[in-house]
XYZ file of N, CA and C in Angstrom:
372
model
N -16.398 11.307 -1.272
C -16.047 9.918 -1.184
C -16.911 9.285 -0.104
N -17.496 8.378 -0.340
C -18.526 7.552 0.630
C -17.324 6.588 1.280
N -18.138 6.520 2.816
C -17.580 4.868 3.392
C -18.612 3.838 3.640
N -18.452 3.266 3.549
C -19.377 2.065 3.612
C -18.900 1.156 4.888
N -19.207 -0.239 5.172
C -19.066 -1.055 6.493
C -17.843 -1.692 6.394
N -17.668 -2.234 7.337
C -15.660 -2.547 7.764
C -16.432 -3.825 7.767
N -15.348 -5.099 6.952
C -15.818 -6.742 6.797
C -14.481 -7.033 7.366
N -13.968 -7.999 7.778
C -12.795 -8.851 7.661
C -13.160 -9.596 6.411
N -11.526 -9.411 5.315
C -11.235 -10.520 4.772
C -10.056 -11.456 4.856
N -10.098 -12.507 4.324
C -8.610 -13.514 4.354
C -7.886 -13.437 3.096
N -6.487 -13.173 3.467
C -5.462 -13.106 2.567
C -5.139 -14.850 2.030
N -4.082 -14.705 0.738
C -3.666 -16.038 0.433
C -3.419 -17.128 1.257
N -2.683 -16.161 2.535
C -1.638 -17.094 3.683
C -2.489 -17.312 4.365
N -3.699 -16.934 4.768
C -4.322 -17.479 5.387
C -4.564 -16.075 6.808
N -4.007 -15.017 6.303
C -4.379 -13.874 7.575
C -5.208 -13.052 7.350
N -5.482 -12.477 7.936
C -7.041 -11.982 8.266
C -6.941 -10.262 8.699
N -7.635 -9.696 7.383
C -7.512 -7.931 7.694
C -8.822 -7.598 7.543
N -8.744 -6.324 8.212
C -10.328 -5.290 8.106
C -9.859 -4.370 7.518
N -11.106 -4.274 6.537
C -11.571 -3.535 5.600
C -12.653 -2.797 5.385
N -12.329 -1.435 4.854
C -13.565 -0.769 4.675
C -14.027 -0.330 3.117
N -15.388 -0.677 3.091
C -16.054 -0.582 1.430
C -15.749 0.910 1.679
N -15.271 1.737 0.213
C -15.201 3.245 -0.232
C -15.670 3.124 -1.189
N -16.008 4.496 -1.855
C -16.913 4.555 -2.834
C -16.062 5.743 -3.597
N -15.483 5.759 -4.445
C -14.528 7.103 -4.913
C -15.551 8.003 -6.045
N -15.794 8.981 -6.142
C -16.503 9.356 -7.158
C -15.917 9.422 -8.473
N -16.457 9.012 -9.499
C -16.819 8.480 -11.232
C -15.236 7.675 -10.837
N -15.699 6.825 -10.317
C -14.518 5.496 -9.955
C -15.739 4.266 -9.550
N -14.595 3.338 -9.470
C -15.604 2.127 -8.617
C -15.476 2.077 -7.433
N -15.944 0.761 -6.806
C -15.930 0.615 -4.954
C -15.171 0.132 -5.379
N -14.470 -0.232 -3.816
C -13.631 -0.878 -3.478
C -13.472 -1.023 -1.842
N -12.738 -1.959 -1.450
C -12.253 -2.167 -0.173
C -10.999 -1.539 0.202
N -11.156 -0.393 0.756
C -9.561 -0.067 1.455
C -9.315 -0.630 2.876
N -8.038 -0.390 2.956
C -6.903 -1.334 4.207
C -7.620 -0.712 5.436
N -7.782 -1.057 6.445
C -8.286 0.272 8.161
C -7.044 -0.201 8.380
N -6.301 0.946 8.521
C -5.042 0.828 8.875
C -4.935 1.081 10.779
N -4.096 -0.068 11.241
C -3.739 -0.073 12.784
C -1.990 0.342 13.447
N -2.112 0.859 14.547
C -1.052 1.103 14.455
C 0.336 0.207 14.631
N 0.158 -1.046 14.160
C 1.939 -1.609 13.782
C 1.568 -0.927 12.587
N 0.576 -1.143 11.441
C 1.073 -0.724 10.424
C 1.545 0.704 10.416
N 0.970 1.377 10.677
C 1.809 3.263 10.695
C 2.833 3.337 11.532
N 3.156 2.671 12.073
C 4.682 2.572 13.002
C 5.399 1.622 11.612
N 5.220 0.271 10.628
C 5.887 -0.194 10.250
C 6.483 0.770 9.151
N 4.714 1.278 8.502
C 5.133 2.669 7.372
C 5.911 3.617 7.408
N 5.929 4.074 8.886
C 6.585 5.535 9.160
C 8.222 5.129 9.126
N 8.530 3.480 9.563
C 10.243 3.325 9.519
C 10.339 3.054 7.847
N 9.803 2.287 7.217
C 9.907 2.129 5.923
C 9.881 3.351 4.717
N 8.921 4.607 5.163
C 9.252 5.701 4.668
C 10.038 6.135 3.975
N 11.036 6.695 4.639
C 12.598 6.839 3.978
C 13.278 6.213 2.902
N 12.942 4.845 3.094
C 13.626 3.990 2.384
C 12.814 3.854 1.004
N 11.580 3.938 0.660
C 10.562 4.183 0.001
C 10.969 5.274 -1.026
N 10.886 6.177 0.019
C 11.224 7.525 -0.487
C 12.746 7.532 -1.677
N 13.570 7.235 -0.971
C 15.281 7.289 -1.836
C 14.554 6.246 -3.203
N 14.227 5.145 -2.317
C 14.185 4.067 -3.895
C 13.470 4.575 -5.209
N 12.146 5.363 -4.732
C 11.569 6.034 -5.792
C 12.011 7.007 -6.575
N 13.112 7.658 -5.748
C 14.137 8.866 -6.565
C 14.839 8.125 -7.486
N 15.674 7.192 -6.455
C 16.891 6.169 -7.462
C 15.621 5.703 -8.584
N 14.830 5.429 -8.816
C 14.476 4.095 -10.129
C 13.861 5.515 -11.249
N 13.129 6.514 -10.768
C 12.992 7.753 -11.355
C 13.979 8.049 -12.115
N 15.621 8.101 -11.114
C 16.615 8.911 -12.082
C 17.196 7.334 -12.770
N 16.368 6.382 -12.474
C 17.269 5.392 -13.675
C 16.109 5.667 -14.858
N 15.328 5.695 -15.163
C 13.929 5.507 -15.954
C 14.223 7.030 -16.379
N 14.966 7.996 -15.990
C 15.072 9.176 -17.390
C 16.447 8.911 -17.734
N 16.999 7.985 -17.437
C 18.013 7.664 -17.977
C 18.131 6.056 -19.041
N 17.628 5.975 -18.931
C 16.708 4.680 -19.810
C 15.542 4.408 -20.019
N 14.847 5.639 -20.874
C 13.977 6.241 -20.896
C 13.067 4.867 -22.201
N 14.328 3.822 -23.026
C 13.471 2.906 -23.887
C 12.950 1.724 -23.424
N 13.322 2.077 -21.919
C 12.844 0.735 -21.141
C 12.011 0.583 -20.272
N 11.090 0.287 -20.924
C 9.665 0.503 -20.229
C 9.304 -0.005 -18.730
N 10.062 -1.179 -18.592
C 10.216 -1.669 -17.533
C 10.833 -0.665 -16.278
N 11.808 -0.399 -16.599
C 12.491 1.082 -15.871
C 11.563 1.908 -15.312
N 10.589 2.630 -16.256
C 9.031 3.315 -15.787
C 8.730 2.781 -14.916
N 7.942 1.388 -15.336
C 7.172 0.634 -14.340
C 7.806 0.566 -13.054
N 8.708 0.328 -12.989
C 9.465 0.222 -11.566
C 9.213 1.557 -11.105
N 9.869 2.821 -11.320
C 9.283 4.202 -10.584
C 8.015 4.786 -10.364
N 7.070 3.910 -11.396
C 5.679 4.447 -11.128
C 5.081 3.499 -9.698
N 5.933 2.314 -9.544
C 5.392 1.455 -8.515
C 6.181 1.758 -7.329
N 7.206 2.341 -7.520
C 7.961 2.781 -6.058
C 7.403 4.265 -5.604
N 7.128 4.991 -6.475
C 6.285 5.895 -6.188
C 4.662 5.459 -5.584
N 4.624 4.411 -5.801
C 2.849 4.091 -5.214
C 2.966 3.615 -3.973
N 4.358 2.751 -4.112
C 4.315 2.548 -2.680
C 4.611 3.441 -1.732
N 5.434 4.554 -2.225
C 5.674 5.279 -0.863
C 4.555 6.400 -0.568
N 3.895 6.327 -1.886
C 2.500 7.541 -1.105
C 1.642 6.741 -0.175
N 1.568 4.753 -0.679
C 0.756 4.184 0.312
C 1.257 4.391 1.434
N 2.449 4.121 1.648
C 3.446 4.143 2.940
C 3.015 5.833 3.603
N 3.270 6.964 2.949
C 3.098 8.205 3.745
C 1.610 8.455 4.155
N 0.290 7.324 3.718
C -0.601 7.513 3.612
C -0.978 6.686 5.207
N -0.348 5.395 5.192
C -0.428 4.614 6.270
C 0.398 5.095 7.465
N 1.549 5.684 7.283
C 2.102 6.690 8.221
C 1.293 7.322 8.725
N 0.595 8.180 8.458
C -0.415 9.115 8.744
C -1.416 8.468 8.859
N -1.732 7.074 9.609
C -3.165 6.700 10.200
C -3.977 6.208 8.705
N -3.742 6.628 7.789
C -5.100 7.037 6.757
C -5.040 5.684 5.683
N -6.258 5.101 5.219
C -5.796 4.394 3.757
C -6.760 4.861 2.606
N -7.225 5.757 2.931
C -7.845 6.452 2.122
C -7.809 7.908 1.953
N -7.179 8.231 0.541
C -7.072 10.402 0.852
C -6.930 10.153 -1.066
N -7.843 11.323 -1.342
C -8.420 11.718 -2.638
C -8.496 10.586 -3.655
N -8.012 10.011 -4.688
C -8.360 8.743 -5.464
C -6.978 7.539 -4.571
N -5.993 7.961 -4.026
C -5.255 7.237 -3.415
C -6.089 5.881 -2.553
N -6.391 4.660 -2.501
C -6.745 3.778 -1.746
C -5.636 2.343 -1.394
N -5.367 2.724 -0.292
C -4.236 1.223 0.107
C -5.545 -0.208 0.728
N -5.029 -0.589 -0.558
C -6.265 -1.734 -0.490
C -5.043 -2.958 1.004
N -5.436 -4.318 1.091
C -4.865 -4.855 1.546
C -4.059 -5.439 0.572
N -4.596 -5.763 -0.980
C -3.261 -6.490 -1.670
C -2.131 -5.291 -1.955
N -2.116 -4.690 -2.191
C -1.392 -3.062 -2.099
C -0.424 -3.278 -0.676
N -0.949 -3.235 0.371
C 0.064 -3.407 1.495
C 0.901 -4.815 1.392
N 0.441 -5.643 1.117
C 0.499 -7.010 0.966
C 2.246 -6.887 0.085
N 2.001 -6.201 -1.065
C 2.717 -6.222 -2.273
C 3.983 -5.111 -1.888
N 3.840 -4.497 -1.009
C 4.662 -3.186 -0.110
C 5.443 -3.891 0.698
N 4.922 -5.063 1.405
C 5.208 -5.430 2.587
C 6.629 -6.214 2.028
N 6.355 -7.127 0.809
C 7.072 -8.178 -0.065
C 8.043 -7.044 -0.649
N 7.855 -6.150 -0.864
C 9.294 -5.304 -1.749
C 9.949 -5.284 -0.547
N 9.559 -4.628 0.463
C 10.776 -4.268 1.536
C 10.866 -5.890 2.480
N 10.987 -6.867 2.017
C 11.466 -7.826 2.217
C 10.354 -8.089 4.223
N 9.310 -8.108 4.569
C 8.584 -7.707 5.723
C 7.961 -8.627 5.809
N 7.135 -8.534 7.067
C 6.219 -10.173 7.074
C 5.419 -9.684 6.711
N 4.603 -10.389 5.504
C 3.369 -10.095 4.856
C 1.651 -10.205 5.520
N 1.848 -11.007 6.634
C 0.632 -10.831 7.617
C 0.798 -9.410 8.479
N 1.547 -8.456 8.847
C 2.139 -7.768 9.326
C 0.920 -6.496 9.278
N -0.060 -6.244 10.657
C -1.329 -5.708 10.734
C -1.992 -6.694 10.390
N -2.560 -7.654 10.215
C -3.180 -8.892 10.402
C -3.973 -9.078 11.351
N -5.135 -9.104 11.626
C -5.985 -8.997 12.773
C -5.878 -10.205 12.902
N -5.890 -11.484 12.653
C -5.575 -12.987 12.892
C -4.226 -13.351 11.722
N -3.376 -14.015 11.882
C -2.986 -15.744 11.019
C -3.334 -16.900 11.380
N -3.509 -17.249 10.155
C -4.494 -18.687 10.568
C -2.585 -19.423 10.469
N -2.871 -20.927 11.826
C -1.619 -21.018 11.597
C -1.128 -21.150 13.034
């Protein structure tokens, strides 16, 4: 996996994260999150909670197995909490796993969090 140079970009709201170009092999680039530490202090309390929700929507989705929606929900609570154990651990990048910033962004909004939250600026 290549790294490439750390840019700041601006989110919707107007806040401001660093990012680093990766290069995943027979994948595309992309920009992953440089994760700081509020965020792996915010990840490491959110964890847990990550963790149960992805069990709970799992054991609803083999239990309503014609509702596709049901899936979707456990395949996305499962993404978030590997981003979350990924940002726990310092890292936003480990094997095809990449926590981009809209990825944290979209993590931040499930567990109800401030969405500038690791934000190197808000404009504002």
């Amino acid at each position: 996996m290549g790294h490439g140079d750390r840019k700041q970009i601006i989110a919707e709201d107007g806040s401001v994260y660093e990012v680093e170009a990766v290069h995943i092999p027979n994948s595309v680039m992309t920009h992953a999150l440089v994760v700081n530490e509020e965020m792996r202090t915010k990840a490491a309390r959110l964890l847990p909670v990550a963790q149960r929700m992805a069990e709970s929507r799992a054991t609803r989705a083999s239990f309503c197995r014609a509702y596709a929606e049901a899936e979707e929900a456990a395949r996305e609570s499962r993404e978030y909490a590997e981003s979350l154990y990924l940002v726990a651990k310092g890292l936003s990048v480990e094997g095809k796993r990449v926590v981009t910033v809209e990825l944290w962004r979209k993590i931040m909004a499930c567990f109800y969090q401030d969405l500038a939250l690791g934000a190197l600026m808000v404009k504002g």
